[in-house]
Coordinates of C-alpha atoms (C1' of nucleotides) in Angstrom, one line a residue:
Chain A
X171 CA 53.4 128.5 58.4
X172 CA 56.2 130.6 58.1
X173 CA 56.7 133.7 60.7
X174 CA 59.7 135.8 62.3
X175 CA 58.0 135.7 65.8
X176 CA 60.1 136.0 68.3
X177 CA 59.6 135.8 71.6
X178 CA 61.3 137.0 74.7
X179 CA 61.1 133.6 76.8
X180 CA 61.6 133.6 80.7
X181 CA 62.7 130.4 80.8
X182 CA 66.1 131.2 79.0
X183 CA 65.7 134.7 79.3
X184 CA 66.2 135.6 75.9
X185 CA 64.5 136.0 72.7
X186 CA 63.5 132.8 71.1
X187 CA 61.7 132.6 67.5
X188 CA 58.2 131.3 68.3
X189 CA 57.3 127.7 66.5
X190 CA 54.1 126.2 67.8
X191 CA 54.3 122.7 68.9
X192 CA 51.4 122.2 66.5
X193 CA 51.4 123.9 63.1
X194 CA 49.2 126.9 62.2
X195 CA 48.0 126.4 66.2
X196 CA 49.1 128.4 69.4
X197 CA 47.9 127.4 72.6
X198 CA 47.9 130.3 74.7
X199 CA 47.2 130.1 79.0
X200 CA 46.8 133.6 81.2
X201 CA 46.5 133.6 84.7
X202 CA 43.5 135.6 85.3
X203 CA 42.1 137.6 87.9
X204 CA 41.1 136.2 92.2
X205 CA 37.8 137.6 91.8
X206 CA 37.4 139.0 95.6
X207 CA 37.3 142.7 94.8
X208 CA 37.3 145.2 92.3
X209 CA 40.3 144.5 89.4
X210 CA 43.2 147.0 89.7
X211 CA 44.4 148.9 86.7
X212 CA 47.9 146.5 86.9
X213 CA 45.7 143.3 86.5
X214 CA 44.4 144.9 83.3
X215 CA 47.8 146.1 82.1
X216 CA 48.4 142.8 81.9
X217 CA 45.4 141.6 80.2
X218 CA 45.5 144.2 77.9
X219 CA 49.1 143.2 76.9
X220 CA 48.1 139.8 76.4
X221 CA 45.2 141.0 74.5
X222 CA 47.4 142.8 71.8
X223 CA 49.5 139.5 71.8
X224 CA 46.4 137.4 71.2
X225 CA 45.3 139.9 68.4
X226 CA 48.6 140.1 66.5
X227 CA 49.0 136.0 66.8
X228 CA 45.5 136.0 64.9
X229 CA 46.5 138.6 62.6
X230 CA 50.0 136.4 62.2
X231 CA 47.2 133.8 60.7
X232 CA 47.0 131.4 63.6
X233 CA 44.5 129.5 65.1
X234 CA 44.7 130.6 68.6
X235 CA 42.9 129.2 71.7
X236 CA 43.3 131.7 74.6
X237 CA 42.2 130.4 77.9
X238 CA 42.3 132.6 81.2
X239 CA 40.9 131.4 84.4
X240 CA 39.1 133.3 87.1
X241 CA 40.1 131.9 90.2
X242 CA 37.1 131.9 92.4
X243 CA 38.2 129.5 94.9
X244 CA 41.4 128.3 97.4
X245 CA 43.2 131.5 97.5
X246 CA 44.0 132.5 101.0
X247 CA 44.8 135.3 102.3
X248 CA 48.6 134.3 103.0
X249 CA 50.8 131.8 100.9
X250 CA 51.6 130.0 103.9
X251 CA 48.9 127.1 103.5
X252 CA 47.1 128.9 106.9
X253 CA 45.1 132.1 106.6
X254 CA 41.5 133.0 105.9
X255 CA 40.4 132.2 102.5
X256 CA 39.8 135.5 100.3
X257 CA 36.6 135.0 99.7
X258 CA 35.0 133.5 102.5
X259 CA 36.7 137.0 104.2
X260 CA 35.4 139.4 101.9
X261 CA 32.0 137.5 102.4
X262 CA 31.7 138.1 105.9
X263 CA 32.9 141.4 105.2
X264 CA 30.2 142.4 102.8
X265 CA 27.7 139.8 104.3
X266 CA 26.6 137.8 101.2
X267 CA 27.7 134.4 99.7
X268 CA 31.0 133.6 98.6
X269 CA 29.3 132.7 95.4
X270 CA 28.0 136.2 95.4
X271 CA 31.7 138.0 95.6
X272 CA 32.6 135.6 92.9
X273 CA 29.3 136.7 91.2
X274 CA 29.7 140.6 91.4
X275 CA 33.8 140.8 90.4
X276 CA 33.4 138.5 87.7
X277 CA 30.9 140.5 86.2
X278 CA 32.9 143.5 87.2
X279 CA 36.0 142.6 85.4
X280 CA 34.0 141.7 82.1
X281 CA 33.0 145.4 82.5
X282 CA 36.1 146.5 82.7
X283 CA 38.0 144.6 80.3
X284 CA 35.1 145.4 77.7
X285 CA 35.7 148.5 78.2
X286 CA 39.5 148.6 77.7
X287 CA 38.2 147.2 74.1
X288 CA 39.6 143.3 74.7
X289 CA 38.6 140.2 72.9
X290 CA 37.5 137.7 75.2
X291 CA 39.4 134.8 75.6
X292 CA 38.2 131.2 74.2
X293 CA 37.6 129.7 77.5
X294 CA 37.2 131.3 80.7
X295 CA 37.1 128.4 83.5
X296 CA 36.8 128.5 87.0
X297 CA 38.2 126.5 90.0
X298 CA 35.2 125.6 91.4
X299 CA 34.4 124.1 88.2
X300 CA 36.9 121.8 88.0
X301 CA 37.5 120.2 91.7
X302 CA 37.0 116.5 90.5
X303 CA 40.0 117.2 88.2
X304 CA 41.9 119.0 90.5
X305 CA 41.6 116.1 92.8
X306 CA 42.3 113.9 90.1
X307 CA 45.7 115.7 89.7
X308 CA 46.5 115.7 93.4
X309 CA 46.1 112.0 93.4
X310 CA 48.4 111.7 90.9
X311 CA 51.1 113.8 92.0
X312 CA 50.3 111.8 95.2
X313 CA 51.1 108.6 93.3
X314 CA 54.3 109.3 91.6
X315 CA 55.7 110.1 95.1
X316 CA 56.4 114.3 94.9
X317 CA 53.4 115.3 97.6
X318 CA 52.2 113.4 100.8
X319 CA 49.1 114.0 102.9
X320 CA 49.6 114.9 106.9
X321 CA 45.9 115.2 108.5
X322 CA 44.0 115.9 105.7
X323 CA 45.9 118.5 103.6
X324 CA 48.3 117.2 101.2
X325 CA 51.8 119.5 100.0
X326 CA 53.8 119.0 97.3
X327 CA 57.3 117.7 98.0
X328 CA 59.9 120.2 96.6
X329 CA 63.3 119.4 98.0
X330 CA 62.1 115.6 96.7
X331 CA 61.1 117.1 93.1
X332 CA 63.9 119.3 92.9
X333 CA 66.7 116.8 93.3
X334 CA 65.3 115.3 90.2
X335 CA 64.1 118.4 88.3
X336 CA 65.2 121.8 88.3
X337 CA 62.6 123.5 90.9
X338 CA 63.6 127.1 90.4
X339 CA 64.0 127.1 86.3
X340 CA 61.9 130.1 86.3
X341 CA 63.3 132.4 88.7
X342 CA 66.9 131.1 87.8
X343 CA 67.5 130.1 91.6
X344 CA 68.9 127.0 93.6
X345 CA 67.2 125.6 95.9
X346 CA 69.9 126.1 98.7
X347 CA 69.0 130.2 97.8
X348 CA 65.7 129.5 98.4
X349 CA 65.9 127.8 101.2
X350 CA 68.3 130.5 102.6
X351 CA 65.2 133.5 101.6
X352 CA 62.3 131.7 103.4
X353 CA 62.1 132.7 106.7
X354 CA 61.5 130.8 109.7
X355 CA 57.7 130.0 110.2
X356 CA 56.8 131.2 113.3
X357 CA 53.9 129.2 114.7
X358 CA 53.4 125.3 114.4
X359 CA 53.9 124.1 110.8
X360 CA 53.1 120.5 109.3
X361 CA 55.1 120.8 106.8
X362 CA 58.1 118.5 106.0
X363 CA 60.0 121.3 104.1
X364 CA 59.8 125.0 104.3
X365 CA 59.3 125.4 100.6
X366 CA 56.3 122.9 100.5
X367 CA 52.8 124.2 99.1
X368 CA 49.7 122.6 99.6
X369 CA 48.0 121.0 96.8
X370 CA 45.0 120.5 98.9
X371 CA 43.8 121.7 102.0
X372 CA 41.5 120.5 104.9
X373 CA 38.6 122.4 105.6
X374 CA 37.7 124.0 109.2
X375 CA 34.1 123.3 110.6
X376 CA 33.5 126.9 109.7
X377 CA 35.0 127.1 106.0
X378 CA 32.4 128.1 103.5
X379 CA 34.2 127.0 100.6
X380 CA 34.3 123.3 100.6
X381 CA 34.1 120.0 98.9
X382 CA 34.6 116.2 99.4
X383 CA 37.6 114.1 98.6
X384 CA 40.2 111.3 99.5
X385 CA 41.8 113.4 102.4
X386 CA 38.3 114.4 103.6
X387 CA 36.7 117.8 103.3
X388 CA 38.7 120.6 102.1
X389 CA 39.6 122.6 99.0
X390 CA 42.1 123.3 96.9
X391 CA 45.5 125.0 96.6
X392 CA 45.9 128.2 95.0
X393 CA 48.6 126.7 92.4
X394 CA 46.8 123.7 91.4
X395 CA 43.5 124.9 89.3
X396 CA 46.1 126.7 86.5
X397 CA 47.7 123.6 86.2
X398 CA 45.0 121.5 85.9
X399 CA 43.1 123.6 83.8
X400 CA 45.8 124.4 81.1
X401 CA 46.3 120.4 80.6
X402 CA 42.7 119.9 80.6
X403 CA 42.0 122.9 77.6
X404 CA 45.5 123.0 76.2
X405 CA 47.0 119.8 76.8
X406 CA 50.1 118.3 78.8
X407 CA 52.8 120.7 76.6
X408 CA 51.1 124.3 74.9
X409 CA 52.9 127.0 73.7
X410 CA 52.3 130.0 75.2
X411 CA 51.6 131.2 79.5
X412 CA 51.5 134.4 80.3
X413 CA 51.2 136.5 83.5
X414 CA 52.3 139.4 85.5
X415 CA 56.1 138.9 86.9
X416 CA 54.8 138.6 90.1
X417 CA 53.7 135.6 89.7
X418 CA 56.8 134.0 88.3
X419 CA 58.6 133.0 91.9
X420 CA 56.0 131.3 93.6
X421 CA 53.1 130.4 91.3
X422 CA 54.2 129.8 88.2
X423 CA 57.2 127.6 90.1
X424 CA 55.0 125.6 91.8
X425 CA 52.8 125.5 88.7
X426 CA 55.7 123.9 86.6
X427 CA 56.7 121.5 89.1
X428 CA 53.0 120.3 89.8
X429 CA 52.2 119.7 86.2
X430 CA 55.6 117.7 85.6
X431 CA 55.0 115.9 88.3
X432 CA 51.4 114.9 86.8
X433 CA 52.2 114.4 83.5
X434 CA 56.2 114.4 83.4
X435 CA 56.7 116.5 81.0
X436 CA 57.2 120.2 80.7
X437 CA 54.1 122.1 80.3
X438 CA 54.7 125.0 78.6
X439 CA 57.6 126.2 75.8
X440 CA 57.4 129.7 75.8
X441 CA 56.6 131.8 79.3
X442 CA 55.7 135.4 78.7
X443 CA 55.6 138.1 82.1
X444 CA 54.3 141.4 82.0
X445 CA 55.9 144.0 83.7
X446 CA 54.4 145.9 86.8
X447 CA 52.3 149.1 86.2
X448 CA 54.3 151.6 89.0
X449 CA 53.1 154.8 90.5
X450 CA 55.6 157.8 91.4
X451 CA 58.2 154.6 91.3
X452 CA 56.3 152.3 93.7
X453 CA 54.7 149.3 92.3
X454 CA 51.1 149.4 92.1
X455 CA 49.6 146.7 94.2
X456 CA 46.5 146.2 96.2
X457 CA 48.2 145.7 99.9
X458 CA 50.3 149.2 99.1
X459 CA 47.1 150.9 98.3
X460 CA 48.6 152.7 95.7
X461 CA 46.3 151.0 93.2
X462 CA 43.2 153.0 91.9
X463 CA 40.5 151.2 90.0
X464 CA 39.6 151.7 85.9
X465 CA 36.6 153.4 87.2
X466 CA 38.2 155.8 89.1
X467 CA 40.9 156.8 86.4
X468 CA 37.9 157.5 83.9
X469 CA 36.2 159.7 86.5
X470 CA 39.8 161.2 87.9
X471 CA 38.2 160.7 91.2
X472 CA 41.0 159.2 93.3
X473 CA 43.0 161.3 94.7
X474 CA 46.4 160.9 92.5
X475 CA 44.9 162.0 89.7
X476 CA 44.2 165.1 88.5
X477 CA 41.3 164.7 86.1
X478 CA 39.8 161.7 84.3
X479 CA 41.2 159.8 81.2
X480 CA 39.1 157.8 78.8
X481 CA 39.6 154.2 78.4
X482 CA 40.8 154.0 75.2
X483 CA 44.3 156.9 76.1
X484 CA 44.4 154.2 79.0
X485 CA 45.0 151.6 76.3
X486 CA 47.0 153.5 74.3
X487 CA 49.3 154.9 76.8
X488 CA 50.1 151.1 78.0
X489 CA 50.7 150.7 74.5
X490 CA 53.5 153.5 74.1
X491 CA 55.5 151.2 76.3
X492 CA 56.4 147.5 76.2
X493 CA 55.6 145.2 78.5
X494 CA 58.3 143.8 79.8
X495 CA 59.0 147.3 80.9
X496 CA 57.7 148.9 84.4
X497 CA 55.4 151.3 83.4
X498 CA 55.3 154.8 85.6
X499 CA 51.6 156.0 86.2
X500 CA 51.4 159.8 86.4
X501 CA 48.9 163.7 85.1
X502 CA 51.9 164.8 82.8
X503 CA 52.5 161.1 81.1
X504 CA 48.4 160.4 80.5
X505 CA 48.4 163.6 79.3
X506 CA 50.9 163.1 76.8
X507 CA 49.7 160.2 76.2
X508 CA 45.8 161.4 75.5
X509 CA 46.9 164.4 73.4
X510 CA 49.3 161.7 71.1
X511 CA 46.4 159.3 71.1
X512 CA 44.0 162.2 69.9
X513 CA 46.2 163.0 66.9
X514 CA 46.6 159.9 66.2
X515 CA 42.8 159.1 65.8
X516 CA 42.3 162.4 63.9
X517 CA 44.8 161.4 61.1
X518 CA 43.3 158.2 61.2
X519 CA 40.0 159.8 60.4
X520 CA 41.4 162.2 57.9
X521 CA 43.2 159.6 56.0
X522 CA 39.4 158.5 55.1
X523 CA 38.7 161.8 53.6
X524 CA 42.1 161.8 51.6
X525 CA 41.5 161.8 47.7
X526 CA 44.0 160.1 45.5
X527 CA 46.4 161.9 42.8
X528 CA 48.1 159.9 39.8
X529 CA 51.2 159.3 41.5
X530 CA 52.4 159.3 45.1
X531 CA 55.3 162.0 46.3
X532 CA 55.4 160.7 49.6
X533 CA 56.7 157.4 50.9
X534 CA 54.3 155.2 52.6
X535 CA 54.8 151.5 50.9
X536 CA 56.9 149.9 53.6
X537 CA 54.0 151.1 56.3
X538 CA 53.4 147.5 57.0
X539 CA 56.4 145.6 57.0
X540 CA 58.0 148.1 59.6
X541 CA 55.2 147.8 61.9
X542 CA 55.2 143.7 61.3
X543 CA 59.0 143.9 62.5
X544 CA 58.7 145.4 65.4
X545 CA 55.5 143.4 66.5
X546 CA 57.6 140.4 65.3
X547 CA 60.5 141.3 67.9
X548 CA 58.6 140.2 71.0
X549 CA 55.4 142.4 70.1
X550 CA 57.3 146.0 70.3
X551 CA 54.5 148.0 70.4
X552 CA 55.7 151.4 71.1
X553 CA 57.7 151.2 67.6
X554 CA 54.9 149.9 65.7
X555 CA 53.4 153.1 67.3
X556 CA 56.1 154.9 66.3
X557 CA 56.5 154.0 62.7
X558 CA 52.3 155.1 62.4
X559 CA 53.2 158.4 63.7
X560 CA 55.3 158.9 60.9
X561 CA 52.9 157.8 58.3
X562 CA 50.8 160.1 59.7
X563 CA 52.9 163.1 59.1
X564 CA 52.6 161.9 55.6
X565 CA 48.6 161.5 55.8
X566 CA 48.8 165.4 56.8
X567 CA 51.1 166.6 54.6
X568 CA 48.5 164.8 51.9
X569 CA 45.7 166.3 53.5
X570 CA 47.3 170.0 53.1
X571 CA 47.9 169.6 49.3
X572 CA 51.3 169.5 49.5
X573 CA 52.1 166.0 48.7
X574 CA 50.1 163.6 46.7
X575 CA 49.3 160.1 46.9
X576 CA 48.0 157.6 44.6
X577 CA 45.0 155.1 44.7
X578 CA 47.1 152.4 45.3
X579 CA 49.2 153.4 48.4
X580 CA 46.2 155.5 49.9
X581 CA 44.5 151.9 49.2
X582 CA 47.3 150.2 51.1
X583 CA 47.9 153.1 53.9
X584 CA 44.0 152.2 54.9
X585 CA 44.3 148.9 55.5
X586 CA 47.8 149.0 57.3
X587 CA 46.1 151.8 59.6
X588 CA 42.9 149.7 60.3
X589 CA 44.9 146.7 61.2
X590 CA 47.2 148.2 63.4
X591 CA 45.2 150.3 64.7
X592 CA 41.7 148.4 65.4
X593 CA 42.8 144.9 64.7
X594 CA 46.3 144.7 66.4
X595 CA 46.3 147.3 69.2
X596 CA 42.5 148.0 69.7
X597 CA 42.2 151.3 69.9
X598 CA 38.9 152.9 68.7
X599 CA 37.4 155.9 68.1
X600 CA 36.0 157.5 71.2
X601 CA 34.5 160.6 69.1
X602 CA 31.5 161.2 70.9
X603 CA 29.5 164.1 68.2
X604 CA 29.6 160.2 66.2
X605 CA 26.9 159.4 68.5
X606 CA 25.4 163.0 69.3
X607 CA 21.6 163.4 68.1
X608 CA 21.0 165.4 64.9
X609 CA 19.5 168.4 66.5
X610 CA 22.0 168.7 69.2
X611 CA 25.2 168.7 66.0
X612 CA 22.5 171.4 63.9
X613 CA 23.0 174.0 66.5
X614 CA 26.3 173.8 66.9
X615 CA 26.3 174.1 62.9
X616 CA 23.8 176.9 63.2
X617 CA 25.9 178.9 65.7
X618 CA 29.5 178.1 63.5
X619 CA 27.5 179.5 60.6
X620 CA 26.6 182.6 62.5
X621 CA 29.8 183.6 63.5
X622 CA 31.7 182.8 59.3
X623 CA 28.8 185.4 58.9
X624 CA 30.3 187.6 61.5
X625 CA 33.8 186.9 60.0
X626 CA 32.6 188.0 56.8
X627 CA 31.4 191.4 58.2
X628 CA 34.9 191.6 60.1
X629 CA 33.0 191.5 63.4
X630 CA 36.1 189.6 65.2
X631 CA 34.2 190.5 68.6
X632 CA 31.4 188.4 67.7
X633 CA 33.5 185.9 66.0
X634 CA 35.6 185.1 68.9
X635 CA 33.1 185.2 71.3
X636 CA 31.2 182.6 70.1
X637 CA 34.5 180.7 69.4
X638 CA 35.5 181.4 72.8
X639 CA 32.7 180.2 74.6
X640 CA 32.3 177.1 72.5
X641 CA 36.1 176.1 73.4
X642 CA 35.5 177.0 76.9
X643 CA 32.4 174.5 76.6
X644 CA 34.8 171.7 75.4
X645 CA 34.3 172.6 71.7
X646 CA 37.4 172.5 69.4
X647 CA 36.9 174.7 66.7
X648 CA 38.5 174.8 63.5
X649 CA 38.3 176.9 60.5
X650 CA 39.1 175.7 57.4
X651 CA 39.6 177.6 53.6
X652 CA 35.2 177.1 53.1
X653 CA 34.4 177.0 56.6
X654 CA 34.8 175.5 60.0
X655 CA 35.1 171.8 61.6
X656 CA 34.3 171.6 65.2
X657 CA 34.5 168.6 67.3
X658 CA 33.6 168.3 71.0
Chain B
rG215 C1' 70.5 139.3 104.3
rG216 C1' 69.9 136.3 99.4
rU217 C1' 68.6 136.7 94.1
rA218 C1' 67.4 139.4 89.9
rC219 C1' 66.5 143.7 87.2
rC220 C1' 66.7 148.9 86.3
rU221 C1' 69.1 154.1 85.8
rU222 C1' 68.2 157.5 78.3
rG223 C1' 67.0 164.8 76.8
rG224 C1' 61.9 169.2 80.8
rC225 C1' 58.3 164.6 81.1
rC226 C1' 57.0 159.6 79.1
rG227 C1' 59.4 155.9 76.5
rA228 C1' 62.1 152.7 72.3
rG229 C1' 66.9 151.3 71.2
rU230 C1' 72.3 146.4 72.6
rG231 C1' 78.8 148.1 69.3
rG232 C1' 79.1 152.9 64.2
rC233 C1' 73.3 155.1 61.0
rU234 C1' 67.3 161.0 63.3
rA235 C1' 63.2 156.2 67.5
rG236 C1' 58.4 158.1 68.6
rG237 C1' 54.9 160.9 71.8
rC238 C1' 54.1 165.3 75.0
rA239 C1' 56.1 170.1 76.5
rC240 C1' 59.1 174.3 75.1
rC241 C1' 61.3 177.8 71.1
rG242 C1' 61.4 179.9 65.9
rG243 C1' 58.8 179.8 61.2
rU244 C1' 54.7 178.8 57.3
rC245 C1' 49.3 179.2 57.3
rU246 C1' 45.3 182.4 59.8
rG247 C1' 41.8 188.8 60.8
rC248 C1' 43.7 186.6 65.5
rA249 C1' 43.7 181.6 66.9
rA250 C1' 43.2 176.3 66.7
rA251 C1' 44.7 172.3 63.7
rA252 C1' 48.5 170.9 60.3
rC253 C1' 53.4 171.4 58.3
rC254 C1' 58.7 172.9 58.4
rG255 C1' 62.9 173.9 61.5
rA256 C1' 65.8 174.3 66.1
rU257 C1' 67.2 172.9 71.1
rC258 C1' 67.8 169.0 74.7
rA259 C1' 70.4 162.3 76.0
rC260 C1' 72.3 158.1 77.4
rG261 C1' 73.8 157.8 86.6
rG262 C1' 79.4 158.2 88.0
rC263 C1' 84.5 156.3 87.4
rG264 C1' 87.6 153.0 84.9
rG265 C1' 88.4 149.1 81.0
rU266 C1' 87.8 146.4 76.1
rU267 C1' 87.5 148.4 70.9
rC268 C1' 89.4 152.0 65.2
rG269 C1' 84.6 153.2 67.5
rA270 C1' 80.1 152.1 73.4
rA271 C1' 73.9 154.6 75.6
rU272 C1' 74.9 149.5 73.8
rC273 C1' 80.2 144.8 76.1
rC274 C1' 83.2 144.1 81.0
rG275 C1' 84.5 145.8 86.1
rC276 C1' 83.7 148.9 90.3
rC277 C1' 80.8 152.7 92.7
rA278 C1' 76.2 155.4 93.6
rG279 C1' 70.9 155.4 93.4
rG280 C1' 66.3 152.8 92.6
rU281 C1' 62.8 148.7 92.0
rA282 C1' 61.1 143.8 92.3
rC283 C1' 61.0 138.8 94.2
rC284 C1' 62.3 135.7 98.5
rU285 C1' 55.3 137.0 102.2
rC286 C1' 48.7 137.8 99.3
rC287 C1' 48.8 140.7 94.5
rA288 C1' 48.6 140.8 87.0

RNA sequence: GGUACCUUGGCCGAGUGGCUAGGCACCGGUCUGCAAAACCGAUCACGGCGGUUCGAAUCCGCCAGGUACCUCCA
């Protein structure tokens, strides 16, 4: 199959054109959520970017297995192989079973992420589903000499790995840099080098989360279920892994070097990051606080915000940006953003009504290939957005009588809007009178019709009054040459 | 301290050597009883200094400011 895909790839930093390993396939890996609390609006920035990608690779014709984990096991609360375990911690803190946090945030981020309109992904595992094969994968970075075991816990080896493989590929860093950035450990540490990670971990008599193996009871490192679940699902090389930027030092490092060790040979050909969702300039992040939840954006009821925005301005607002950019949260830019979105959707809807003339006197016909370019150059979705607005001008113009367009390119103009709009970036209508109850929309009609009556007699008082009060209720009222549209 | 990245008009946000990004706001106009919506038009730009070039927002250097990673986070 034949595309002009091109990626931006972090392991060269630069935009590569995208050719799956196997034809008319894509193998496609995201790190997924630590299901211990409620999912921040950055988490879904992410998978909403990945979402789009997943779409437009579909829409590009491929045959695309998406796999994103939920990590519901082994991720402490620090990086340094000590700590409390995140779930075990929230447990105590909300008194129920660790299984139960997992429980309630898994089904929590389905919520969410079903309401930010995204396809699910082809397989969603979990760590605690695959130990034996975690295991499995310790033992055999074990056996080709890059981890050893001290009491119980084994680490992986890096200075050992990274005098025969690059270690810091990803980040574009020497190991003598690294080693200079870690700090001294204060405290007693096992380890044999300061970069080490733990692979596996031994178990305290009072650890909730815990399973048998070779090294006794324990469970596993953070950075070991994404590499053992990618080869599992995807195989030892797949094309595509994806994840937010802040996971490109440590985890996906340590990812890259774990898998090679395993199956020595680089797992992955192209690495995507997303960019962090900021607020007032400050990343958004769950230790700074600064993070509000989906729920609380819809209902404006934290305390940065000034109102509530609807899911799908959310969506479209993270897609007026790309996402290798940081993205600054604020009132004026959702607003812009909602308002843009709106106009967007009404044209949308109007191009439905438009009827076609003989010939066309506007110029829509290269709709498609404009918005397949810039999706091709490493999915630029603010320009695709960009090049729709302008059609739109068109599909109002049309809509006014003052251009025409013919059956074909109205024909055409439908099914570019549709796909870009529905198919690629997933926006829907969130027109709520589409749902309203017949009676409820009849008196809304009834009072509209009373006040064209009023208009007729030139009563303006009692034409804008009940205008007025209707816009003041949230009504948008329109009138048009034989009457009104209103919408709420 | 180390490493990397960023700085675009009132706000958001694309753009990597010459050609109007786009959205929102604002101003003028068309339409309207007045509005709204829509359309047309205008205004507003590339952090600072220097260099390369016929030509730089775009490449190079320096400076200033900011952010991220190096410590859990998508």
């Amino acid at each position: 199959m034949e595309n002009n895909l091109y990626i931006f790839n972090t392991l060269s930093r630069k935009k590569e054109q995208f050719v799956p390993i196997h034809e008319n396939k894509v193998g496609m890996y995201v790190c997924g959520p630590t299901v211990y609390s409620d999912v921040h609006l950055g988490n879904c920035r992410t998978f909403i970017s990945f979402d789009i990608i997943y779409r437009y690779l579909i829409y590009l014709g491929y045959k695309v297995r998406y796999v994103r984990n939920i990590t519901d096991a082994g991720h402490l609360e620090g990086d340094r192989d000590e700590g409390e375990d995140k779930f075990a911690k929230k447990a105590k803190l909300e008194q129920l079973e660790p299984m139960e946090i997992v429980q309630k945030y898994t089904i929590g981020f389905h919520e969410i992420l079903s309401i930010f309109n995204t396809i699910p992904p082809s397989i969603e595992p979990t760590a605690t589903g695959h130990i034996s094969e975690q295991i499995e994968m310790v033992k055999s970075i074990l056996e080709s000499g890059f981890a050893y075991e001290i009491d119980g816990t084994v680490y992986f080896n890096v200075e050992k790995y990274s005098k025969n493989l690059p270690y810091g590929i990803l980040t574009n860093r020497k190991l003598e840099d690294l080693l200079e950035g870690t700090r001294e450990l204060d405290g007693q540490d096992e380890k044999k080098g300061r970069l080490d990670f733990a692979l596996w971990i031994k178990a305290k008599p009072e650890t909730l989360m815990q399973w048998p193996s070779p090294w006794g009871w324990g469970f596993p490192g953070w950075h070991i279920e994404c590499s053992v679940m990618s080869t599992k699902y995807l195989g030892k090389t797949f094309d595509i892994h994806g994840g937010g930027m802040d996971l490109q030092a440590t985890h996906h490092t340590n990812e890259i070097a774990q898998s090679q060790a395993c199956n020595h040979t680089t797992p992955v050909k192209y690495w995507m990051h997303t960019n962090m969702l900021t607020v007032n300039g400050v990343r958004m992040s769950k230790s700074a606080g600064n993070g509000f939840l989906p729920k609380e954006l819809f209902s404006g009821s934290h305390p940065l915000l000034e109102r509530g925005y609807s899911p799908m301005t959310v969506r479209f607002f993270m897609a007026q940006s790309h996402y290798r950019s940081t993205l600054d949260f604020s009132n004026e830019a959702l607003q812009a953003s909602e308002k843009g979105f709106s106009r967007l959707m009404e044209g949308y809807k109007r191009l439905q009504k438009l009827t076609a003339s003989a010939v066309s006197t506007i110029q829509t016909a290269g709709l498609r290939l404009k918005c397949e370019e810039a999706m091709n150059d490493d999915f630029n979705t603010p320009i695709a957005i960009s090049h729709l607005f302008d059609a739109l001008k068109a599909i109002n113009l049309v809509y006014d009588g003052k251009e025409t367009i013919s059956v074909a390119d109205l024909d055409e103009l439908k099914i570019v809007f549709k796909t870009f709009i529905e198919d690629i970036l997933g926006l829907k209508s969130e027109n709520t009178t589409s749902t309203g109850n017949e009676s409820y929309k009849k008196a809304i009609d009834l009072l509209l019709n009373m006040r064209l009556e009023a208009k007729q007699n030139k009563d303006w008082a009692t034409s804008d009054k009940i205008r007025n009060e209707l816009t003041a209720l949230g009504f948008e009222i329109k009138d048009t040459k034989d009457g009104f549209e209103w919408k709420l």
